PDB file of C-alpha atoms in Angstrom:
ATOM      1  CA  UNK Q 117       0.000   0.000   0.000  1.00 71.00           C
ATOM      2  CA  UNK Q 118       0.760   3.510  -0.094  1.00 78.00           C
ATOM      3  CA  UNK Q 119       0.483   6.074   2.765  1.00 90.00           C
ATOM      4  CA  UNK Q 120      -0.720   9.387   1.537  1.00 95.00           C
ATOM      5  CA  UNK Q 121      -0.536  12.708   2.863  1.00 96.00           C
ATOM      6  CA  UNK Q 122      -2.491  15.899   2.150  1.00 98.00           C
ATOM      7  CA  UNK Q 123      -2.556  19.382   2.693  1.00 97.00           C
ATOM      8  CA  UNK Q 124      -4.434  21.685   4.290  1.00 97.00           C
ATOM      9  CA  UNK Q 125      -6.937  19.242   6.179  1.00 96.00           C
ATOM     10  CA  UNK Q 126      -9.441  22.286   5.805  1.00 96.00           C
ATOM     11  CA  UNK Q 127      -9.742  25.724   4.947  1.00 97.00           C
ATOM     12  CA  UNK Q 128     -12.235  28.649   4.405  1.00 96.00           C
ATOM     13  CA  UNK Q 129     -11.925  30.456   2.195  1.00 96.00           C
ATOM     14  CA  UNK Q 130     -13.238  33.536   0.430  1.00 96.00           C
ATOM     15  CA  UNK Q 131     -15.262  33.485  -3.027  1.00 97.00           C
ATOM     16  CA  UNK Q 132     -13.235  34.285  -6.194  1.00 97.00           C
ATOM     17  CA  UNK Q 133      -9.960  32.736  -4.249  1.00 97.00           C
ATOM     18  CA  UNK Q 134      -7.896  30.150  -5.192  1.00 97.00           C
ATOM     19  CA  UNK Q 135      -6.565  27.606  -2.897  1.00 97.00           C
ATOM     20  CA  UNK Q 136      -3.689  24.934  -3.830  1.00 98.00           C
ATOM     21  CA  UNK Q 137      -3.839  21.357  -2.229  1.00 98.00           C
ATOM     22  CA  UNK Q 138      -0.785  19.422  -1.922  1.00 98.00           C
ATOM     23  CA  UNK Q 139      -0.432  15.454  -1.875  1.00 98.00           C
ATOM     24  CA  UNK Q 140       2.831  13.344  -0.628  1.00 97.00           C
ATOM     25  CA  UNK Q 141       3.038   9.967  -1.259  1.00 95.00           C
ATOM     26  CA  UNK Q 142       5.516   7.917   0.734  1.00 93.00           C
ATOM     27  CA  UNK Q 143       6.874   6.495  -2.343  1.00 90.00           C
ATOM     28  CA  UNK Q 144       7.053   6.626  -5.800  1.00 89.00           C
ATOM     29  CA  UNK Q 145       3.894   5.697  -7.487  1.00 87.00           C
ATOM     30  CA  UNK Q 146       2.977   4.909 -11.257  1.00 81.00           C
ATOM     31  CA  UNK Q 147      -0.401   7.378 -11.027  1.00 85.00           C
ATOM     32  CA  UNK Q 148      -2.218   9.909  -8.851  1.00 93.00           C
ATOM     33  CA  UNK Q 149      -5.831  11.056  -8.776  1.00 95.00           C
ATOM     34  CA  UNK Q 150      -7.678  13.448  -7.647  1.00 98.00           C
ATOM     35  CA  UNK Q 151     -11.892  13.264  -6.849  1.00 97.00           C
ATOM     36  CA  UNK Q 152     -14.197  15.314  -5.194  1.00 97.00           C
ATOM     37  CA  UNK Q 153     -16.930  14.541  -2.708  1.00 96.00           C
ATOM     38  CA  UNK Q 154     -19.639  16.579  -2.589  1.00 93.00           C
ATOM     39  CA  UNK Q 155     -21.627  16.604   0.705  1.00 87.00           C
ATOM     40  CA  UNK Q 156     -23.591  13.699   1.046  1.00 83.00           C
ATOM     41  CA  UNK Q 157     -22.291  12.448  -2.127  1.00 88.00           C
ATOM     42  CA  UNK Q 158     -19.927   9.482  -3.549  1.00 87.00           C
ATOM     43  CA  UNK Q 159     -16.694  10.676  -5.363  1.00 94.00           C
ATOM     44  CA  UNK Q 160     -16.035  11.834  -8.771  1.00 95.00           C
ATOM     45  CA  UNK Q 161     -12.990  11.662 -10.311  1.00 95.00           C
ATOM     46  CA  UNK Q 162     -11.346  15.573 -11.409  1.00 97.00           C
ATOM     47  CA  UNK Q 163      -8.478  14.060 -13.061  1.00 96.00           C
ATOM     48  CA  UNK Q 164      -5.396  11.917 -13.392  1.00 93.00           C
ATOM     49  CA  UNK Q 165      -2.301  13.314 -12.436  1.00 93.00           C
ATOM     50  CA  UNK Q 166       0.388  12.534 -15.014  1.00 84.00           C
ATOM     51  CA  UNK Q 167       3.610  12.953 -14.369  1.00 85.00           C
ATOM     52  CA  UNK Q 168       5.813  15.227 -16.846  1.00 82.00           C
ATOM     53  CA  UNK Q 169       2.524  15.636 -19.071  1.00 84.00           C
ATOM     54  CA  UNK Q 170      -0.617  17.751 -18.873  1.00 88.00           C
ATOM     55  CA  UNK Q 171      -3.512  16.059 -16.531  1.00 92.00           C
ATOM     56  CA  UNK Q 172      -6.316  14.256 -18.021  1.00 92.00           C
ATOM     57  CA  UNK Q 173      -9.502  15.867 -17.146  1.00 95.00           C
ATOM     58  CA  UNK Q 174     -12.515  13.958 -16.833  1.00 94.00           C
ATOM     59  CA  UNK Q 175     -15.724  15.588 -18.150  1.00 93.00           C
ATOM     60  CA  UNK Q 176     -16.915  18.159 -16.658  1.00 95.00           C
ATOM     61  CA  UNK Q 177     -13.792  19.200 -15.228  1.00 97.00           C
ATOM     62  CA  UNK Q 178     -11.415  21.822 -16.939  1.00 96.00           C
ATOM     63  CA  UNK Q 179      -7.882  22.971 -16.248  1.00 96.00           C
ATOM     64  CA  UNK Q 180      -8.275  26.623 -16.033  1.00 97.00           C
ATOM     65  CA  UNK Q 181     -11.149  25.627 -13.112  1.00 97.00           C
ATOM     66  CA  UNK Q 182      -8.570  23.089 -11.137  1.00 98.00           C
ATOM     67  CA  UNK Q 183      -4.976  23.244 -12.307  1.00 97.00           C
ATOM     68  CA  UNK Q 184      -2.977  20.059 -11.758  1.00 97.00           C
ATOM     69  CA  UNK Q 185       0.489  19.700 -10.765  1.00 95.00           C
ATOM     70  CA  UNK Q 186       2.629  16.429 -10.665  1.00 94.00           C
ATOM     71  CA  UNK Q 187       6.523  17.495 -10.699  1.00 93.00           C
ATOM     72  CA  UNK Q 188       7.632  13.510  -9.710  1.00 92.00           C
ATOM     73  CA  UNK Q 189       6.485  10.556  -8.727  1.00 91.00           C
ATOM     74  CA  UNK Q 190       5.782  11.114  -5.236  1.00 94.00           C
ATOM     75  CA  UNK Q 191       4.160  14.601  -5.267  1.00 96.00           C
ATOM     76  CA  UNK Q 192       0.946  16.393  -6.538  1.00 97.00           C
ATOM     77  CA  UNK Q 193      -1.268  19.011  -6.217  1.00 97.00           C
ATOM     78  CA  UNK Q 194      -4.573  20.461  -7.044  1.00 98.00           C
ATOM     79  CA  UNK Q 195      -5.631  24.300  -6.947  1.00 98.00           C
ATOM     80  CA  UNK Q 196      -9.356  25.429  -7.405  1.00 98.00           C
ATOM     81  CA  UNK Q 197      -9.604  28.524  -9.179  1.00 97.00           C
ATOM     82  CA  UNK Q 198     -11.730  31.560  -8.550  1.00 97.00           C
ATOM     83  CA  UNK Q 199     -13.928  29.526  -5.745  1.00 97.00           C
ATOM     84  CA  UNK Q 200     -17.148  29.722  -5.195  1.00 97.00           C
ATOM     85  CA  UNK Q 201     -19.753  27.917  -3.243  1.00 96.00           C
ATOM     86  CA  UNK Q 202     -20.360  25.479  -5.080  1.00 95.00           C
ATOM     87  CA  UNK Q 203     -16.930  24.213  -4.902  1.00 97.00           C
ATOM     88  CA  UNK Q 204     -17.347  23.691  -1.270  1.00 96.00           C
ATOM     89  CA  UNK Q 205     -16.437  19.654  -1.116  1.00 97.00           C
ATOM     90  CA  UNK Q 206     -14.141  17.177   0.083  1.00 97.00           C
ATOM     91  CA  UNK Q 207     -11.093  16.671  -2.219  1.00 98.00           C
ATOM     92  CA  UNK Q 208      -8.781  13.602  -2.043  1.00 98.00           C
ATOM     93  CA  UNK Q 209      -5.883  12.154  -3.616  1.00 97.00           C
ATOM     94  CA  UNK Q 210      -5.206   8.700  -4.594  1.00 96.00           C
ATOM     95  CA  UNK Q 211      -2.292   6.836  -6.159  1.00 93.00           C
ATOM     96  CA  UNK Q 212      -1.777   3.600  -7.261  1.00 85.00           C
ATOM     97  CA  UNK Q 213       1.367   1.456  -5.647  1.00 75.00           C
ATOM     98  CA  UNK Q 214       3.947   0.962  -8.437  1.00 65.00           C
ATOM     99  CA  UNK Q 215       4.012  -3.243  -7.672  1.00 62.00           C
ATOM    100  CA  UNK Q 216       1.635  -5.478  -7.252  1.00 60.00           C
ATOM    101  CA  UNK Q 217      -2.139  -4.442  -8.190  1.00 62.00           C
ATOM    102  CA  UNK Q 218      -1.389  -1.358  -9.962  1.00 67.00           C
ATOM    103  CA  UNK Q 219      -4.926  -0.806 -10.204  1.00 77.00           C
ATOM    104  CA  UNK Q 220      -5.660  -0.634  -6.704  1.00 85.00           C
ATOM    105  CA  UNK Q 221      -5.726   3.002  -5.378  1.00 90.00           C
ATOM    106  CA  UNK Q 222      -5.179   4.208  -2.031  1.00 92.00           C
ATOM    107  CA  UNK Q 223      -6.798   7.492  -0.678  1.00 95.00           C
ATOM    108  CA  UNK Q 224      -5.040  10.460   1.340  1.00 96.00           C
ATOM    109  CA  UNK Q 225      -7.152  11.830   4.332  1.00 97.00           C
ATOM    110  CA  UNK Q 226      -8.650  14.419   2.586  1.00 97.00           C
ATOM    111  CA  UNK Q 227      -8.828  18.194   1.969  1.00 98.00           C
ATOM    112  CA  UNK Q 228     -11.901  20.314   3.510  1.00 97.00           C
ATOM    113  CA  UNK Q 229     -12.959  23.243   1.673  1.00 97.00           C
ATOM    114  CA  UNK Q 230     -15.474  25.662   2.356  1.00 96.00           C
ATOM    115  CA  UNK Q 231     -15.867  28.581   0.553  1.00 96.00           C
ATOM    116  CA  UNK Q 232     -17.909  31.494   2.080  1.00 95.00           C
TER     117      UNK Q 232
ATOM    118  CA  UNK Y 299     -28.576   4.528 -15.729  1.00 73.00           C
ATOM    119  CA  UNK Y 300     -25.838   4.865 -13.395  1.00 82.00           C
ATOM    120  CA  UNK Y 301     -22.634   3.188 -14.162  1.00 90.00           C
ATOM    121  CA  UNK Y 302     -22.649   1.460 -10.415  1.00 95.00           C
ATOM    122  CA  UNK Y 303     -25.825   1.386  -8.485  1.00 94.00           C
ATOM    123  CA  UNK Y 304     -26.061   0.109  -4.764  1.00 94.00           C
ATOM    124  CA  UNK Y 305     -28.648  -0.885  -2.623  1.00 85.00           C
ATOM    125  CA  UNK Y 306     -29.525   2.784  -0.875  1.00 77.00           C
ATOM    126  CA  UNK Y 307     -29.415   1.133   2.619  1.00 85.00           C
ATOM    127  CA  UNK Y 308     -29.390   1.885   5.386  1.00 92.00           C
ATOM    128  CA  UNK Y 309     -29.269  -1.356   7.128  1.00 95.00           C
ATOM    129  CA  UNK Y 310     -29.744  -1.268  10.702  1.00 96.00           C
ATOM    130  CA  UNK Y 311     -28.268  -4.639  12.017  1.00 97.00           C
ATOM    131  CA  UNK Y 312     -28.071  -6.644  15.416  1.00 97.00           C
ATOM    132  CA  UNK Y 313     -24.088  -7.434  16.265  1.00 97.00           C
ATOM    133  CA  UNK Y 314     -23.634 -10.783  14.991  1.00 97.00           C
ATOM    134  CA  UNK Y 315     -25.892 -10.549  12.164  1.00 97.00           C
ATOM    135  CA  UNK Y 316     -25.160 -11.584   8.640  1.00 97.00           C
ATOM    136  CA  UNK Y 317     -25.830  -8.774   5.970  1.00 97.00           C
ATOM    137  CA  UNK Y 318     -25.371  -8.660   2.110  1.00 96.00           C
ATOM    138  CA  UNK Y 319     -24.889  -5.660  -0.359  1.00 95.00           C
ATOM    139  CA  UNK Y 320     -25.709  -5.552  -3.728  1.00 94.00           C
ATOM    140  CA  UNK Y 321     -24.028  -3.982  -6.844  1.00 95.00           C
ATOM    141  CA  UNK Y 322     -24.908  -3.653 -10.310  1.00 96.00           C
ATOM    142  CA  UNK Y 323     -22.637  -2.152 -12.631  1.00 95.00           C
ATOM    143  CA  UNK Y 324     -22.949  -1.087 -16.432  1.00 93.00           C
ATOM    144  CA  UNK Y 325     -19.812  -1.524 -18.342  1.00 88.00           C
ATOM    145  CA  UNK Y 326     -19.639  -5.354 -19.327  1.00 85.00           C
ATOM    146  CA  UNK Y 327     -15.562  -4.829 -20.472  1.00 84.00           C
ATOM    147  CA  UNK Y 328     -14.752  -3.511 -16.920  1.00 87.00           C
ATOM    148  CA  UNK Y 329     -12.235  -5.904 -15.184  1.00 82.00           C
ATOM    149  CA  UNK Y 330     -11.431  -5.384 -11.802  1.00 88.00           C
ATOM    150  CA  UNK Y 331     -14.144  -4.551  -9.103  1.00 93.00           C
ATOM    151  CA  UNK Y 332     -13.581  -3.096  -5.060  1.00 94.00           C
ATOM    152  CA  UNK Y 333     -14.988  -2.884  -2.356  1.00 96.00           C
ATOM    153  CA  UNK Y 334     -14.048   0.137   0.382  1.00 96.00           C
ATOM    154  CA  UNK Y 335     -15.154   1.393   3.279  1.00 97.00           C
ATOM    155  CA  UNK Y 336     -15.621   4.801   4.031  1.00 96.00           C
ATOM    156  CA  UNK Y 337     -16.501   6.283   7.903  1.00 95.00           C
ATOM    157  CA  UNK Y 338     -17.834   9.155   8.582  1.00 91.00           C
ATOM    158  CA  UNK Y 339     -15.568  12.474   7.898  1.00 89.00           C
ATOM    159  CA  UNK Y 340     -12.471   9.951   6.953  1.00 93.00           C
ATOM    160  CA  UNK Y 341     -11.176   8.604   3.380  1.00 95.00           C
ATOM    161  CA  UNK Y 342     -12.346   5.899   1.844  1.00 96.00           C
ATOM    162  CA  UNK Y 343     -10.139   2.519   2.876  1.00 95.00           C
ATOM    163  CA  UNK Y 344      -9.705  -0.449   0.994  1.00 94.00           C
ATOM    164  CA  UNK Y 345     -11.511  -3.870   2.195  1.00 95.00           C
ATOM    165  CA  UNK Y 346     -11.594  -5.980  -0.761  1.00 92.00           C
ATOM    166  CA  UNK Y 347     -10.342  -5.847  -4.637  1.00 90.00           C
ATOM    167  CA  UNK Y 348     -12.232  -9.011  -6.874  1.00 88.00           C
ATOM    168  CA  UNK Y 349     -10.706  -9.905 -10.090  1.00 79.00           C
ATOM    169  CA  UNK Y 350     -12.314 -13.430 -10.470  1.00 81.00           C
ATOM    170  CA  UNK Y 351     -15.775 -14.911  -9.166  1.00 81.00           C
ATOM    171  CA  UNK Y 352     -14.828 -13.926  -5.561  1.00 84.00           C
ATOM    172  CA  UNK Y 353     -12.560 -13.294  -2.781  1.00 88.00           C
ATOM    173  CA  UNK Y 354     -12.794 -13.949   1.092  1.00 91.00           C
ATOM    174  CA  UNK Y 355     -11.130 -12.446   4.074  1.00 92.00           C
ATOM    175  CA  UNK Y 356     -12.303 -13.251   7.094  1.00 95.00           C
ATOM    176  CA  UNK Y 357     -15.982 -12.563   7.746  1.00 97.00           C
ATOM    177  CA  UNK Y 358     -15.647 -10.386   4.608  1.00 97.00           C
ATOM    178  CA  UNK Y 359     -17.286 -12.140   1.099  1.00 96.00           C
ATOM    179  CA  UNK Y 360     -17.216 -10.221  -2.279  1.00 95.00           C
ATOM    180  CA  UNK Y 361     -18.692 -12.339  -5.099  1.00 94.00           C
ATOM    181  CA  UNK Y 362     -18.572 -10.943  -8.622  1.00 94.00           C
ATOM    182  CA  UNK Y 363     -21.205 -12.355 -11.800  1.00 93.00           C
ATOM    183  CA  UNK Y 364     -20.301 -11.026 -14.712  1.00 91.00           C
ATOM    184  CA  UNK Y 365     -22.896 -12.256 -17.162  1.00 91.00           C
ATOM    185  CA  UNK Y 366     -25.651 -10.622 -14.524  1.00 92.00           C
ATOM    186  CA  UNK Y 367     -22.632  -7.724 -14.259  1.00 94.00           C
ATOM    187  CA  UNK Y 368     -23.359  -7.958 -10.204  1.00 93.00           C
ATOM    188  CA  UNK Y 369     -21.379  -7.521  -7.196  1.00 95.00           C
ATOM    189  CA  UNK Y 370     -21.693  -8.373  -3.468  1.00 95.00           C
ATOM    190  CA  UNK Y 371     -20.025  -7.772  -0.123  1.00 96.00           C
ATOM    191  CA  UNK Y 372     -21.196 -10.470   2.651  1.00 97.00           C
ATOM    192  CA  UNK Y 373     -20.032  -9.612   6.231  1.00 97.00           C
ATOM    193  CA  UNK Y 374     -20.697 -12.424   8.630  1.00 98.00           C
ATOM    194  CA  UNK Y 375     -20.764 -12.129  12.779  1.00 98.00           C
ATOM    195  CA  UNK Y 376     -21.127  -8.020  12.413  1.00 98.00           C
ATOM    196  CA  UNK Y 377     -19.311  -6.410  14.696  1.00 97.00           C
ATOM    197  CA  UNK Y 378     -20.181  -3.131  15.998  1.00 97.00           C
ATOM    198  CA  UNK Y 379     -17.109  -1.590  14.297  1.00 97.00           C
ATOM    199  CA  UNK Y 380     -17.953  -2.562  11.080  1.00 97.00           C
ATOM    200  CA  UNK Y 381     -20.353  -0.029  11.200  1.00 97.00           C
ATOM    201  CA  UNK Y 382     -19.789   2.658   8.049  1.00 96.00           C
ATOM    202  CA  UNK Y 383     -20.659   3.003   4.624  1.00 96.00           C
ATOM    203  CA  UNK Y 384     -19.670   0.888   1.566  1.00 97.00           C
ATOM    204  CA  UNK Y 385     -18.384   1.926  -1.555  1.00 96.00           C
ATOM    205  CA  UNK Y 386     -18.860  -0.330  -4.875  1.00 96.00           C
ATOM    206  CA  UNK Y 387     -16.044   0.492  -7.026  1.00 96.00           C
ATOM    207  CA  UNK Y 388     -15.574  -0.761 -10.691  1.00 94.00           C
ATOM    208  CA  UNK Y 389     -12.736  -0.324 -12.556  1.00 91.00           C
ATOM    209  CA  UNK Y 390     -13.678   1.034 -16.086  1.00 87.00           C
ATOM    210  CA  UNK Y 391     -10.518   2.044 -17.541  1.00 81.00           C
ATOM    211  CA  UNK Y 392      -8.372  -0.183 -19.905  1.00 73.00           C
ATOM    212  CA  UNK Y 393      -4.834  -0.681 -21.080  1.00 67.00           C
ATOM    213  CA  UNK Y 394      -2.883   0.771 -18.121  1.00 66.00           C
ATOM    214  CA  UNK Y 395      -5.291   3.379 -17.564  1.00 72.00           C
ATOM    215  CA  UNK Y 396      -7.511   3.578 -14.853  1.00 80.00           C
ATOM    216  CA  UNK Y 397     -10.946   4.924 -13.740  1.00 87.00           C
ATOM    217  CA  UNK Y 398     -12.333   4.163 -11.004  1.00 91.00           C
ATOM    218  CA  UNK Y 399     -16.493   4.667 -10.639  1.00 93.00           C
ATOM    219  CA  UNK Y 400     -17.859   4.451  -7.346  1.00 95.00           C
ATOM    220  CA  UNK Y 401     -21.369   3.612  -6.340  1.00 95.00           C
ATOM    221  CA  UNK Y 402     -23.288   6.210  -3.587  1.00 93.00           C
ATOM    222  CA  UNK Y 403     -22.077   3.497  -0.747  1.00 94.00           C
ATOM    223  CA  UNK Y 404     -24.647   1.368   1.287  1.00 95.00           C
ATOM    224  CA  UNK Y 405     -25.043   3.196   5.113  1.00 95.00           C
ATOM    225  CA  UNK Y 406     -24.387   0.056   7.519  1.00 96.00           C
ATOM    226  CA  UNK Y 407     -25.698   0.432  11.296  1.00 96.00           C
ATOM    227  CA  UNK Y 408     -24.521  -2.518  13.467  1.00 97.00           C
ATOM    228  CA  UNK Y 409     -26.189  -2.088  17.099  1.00 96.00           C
ATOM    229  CA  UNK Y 410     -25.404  -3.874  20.600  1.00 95.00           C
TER     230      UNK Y 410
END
């Protein structure tokens, strides 16, 4: 498995901000994700986190709206752009361990945002 | 339809009960299949993975028919910490890539 760090835990923030969201994994890992999880809701997948190449946005989901870094193979992160309510959600990370099932993911502790 | 659908739940239980969730998915070429657990406020956690017809741990059960494109997580002897919410996961991606789905989770209540 994989143990997976994120931060912030939480954060308020103001409407038309942008907040970044970082992700550590422990070691290196073939791929990262990141979902959202709306109140109440299952998750939904933003995007795959690609390392050295642009992210691959699922639909729905744009890069000006939620930029995507991944500079190596341990590290990632996620900014929401010009917030607003709406975007008030849980947002993880996941990777998948580089042996064994690669298609397994494992899920950081999540990121809390409210936006006011 | 939804791409995985789940019994809504919630199933209020007795400790030592035996309970079964259902899951149907759409995609007939996906290959792998999870199960995780999710409590309340955390991350979802991995309990099972199925690649063939099933997989056992413990008092945990996942059995996977793909011509009826149906999964299921038996927990036997429920314990008052298995108390939490499910997740059906299917794997829809292909050739190294992958997408996970999830269902909306099945609420599980397991009472003294």
């Amino acid at each position: 498995s994989a143990v997976i760090s994120q931060k912030p835990s939480r954060d308020i923030c103001q409407r038309g901000t942008s907040l970044t969201i970082q992700c550590q994994v422990d070691s290196q890992v073939t791929m990262m994700f990141w979902y959202r999880q709306q109140p109440g809701q299952s998750l939904t997948l933003i995007a795959t986190a690609n390392q050295g190449s642009e992210a691959t946005y699922e639909s729905g989901f744009v890069i000006d709206k939620f930029p995507i870094s991944r500079p190596n193979l341990t590290f990632s992160t996620l900014t929401v752009s010009n917030m607003s309510p709406e975007d008030s959600s849980i947002y993880l990370c996941s990777a998948n361990p580089s042996a064994g099932a690669t298609d397994t993911q494992y899920f950081g502790p999540g990121t809390r945002l409210t936006v006011l | 339809r939804k791409e995985v659908e789940q019994d809504p739940g919630p199933f209020n239980v007795p400790e030592g009960a035996t309970v079964a969730f259902n899951c149907t998915y759409s995609n007939s070429a996906s290959q792998s299949f999870f199960w995780y657990r999710q409590d309340c406020r955390k991350e979802p956690k991995l309990l099972m993975s199925v690649y063939s017809s099933g997989n056992e741990d413990g008092r945990f059960t996942a059995q996977l028919n793909r011509a009826s494109q149906y999964i299921s997580l038996l927990i036997r002897d429920s314990k008052l910490s298995d108390s939490a919410t499910y997740l059906c996961v299917v794997n829809v991606g292909s050739g190294g890539y992958n997408k996970l789905i999830f269902g909306a989770g099945t609420r599980l209540a397991v009472h003294p």
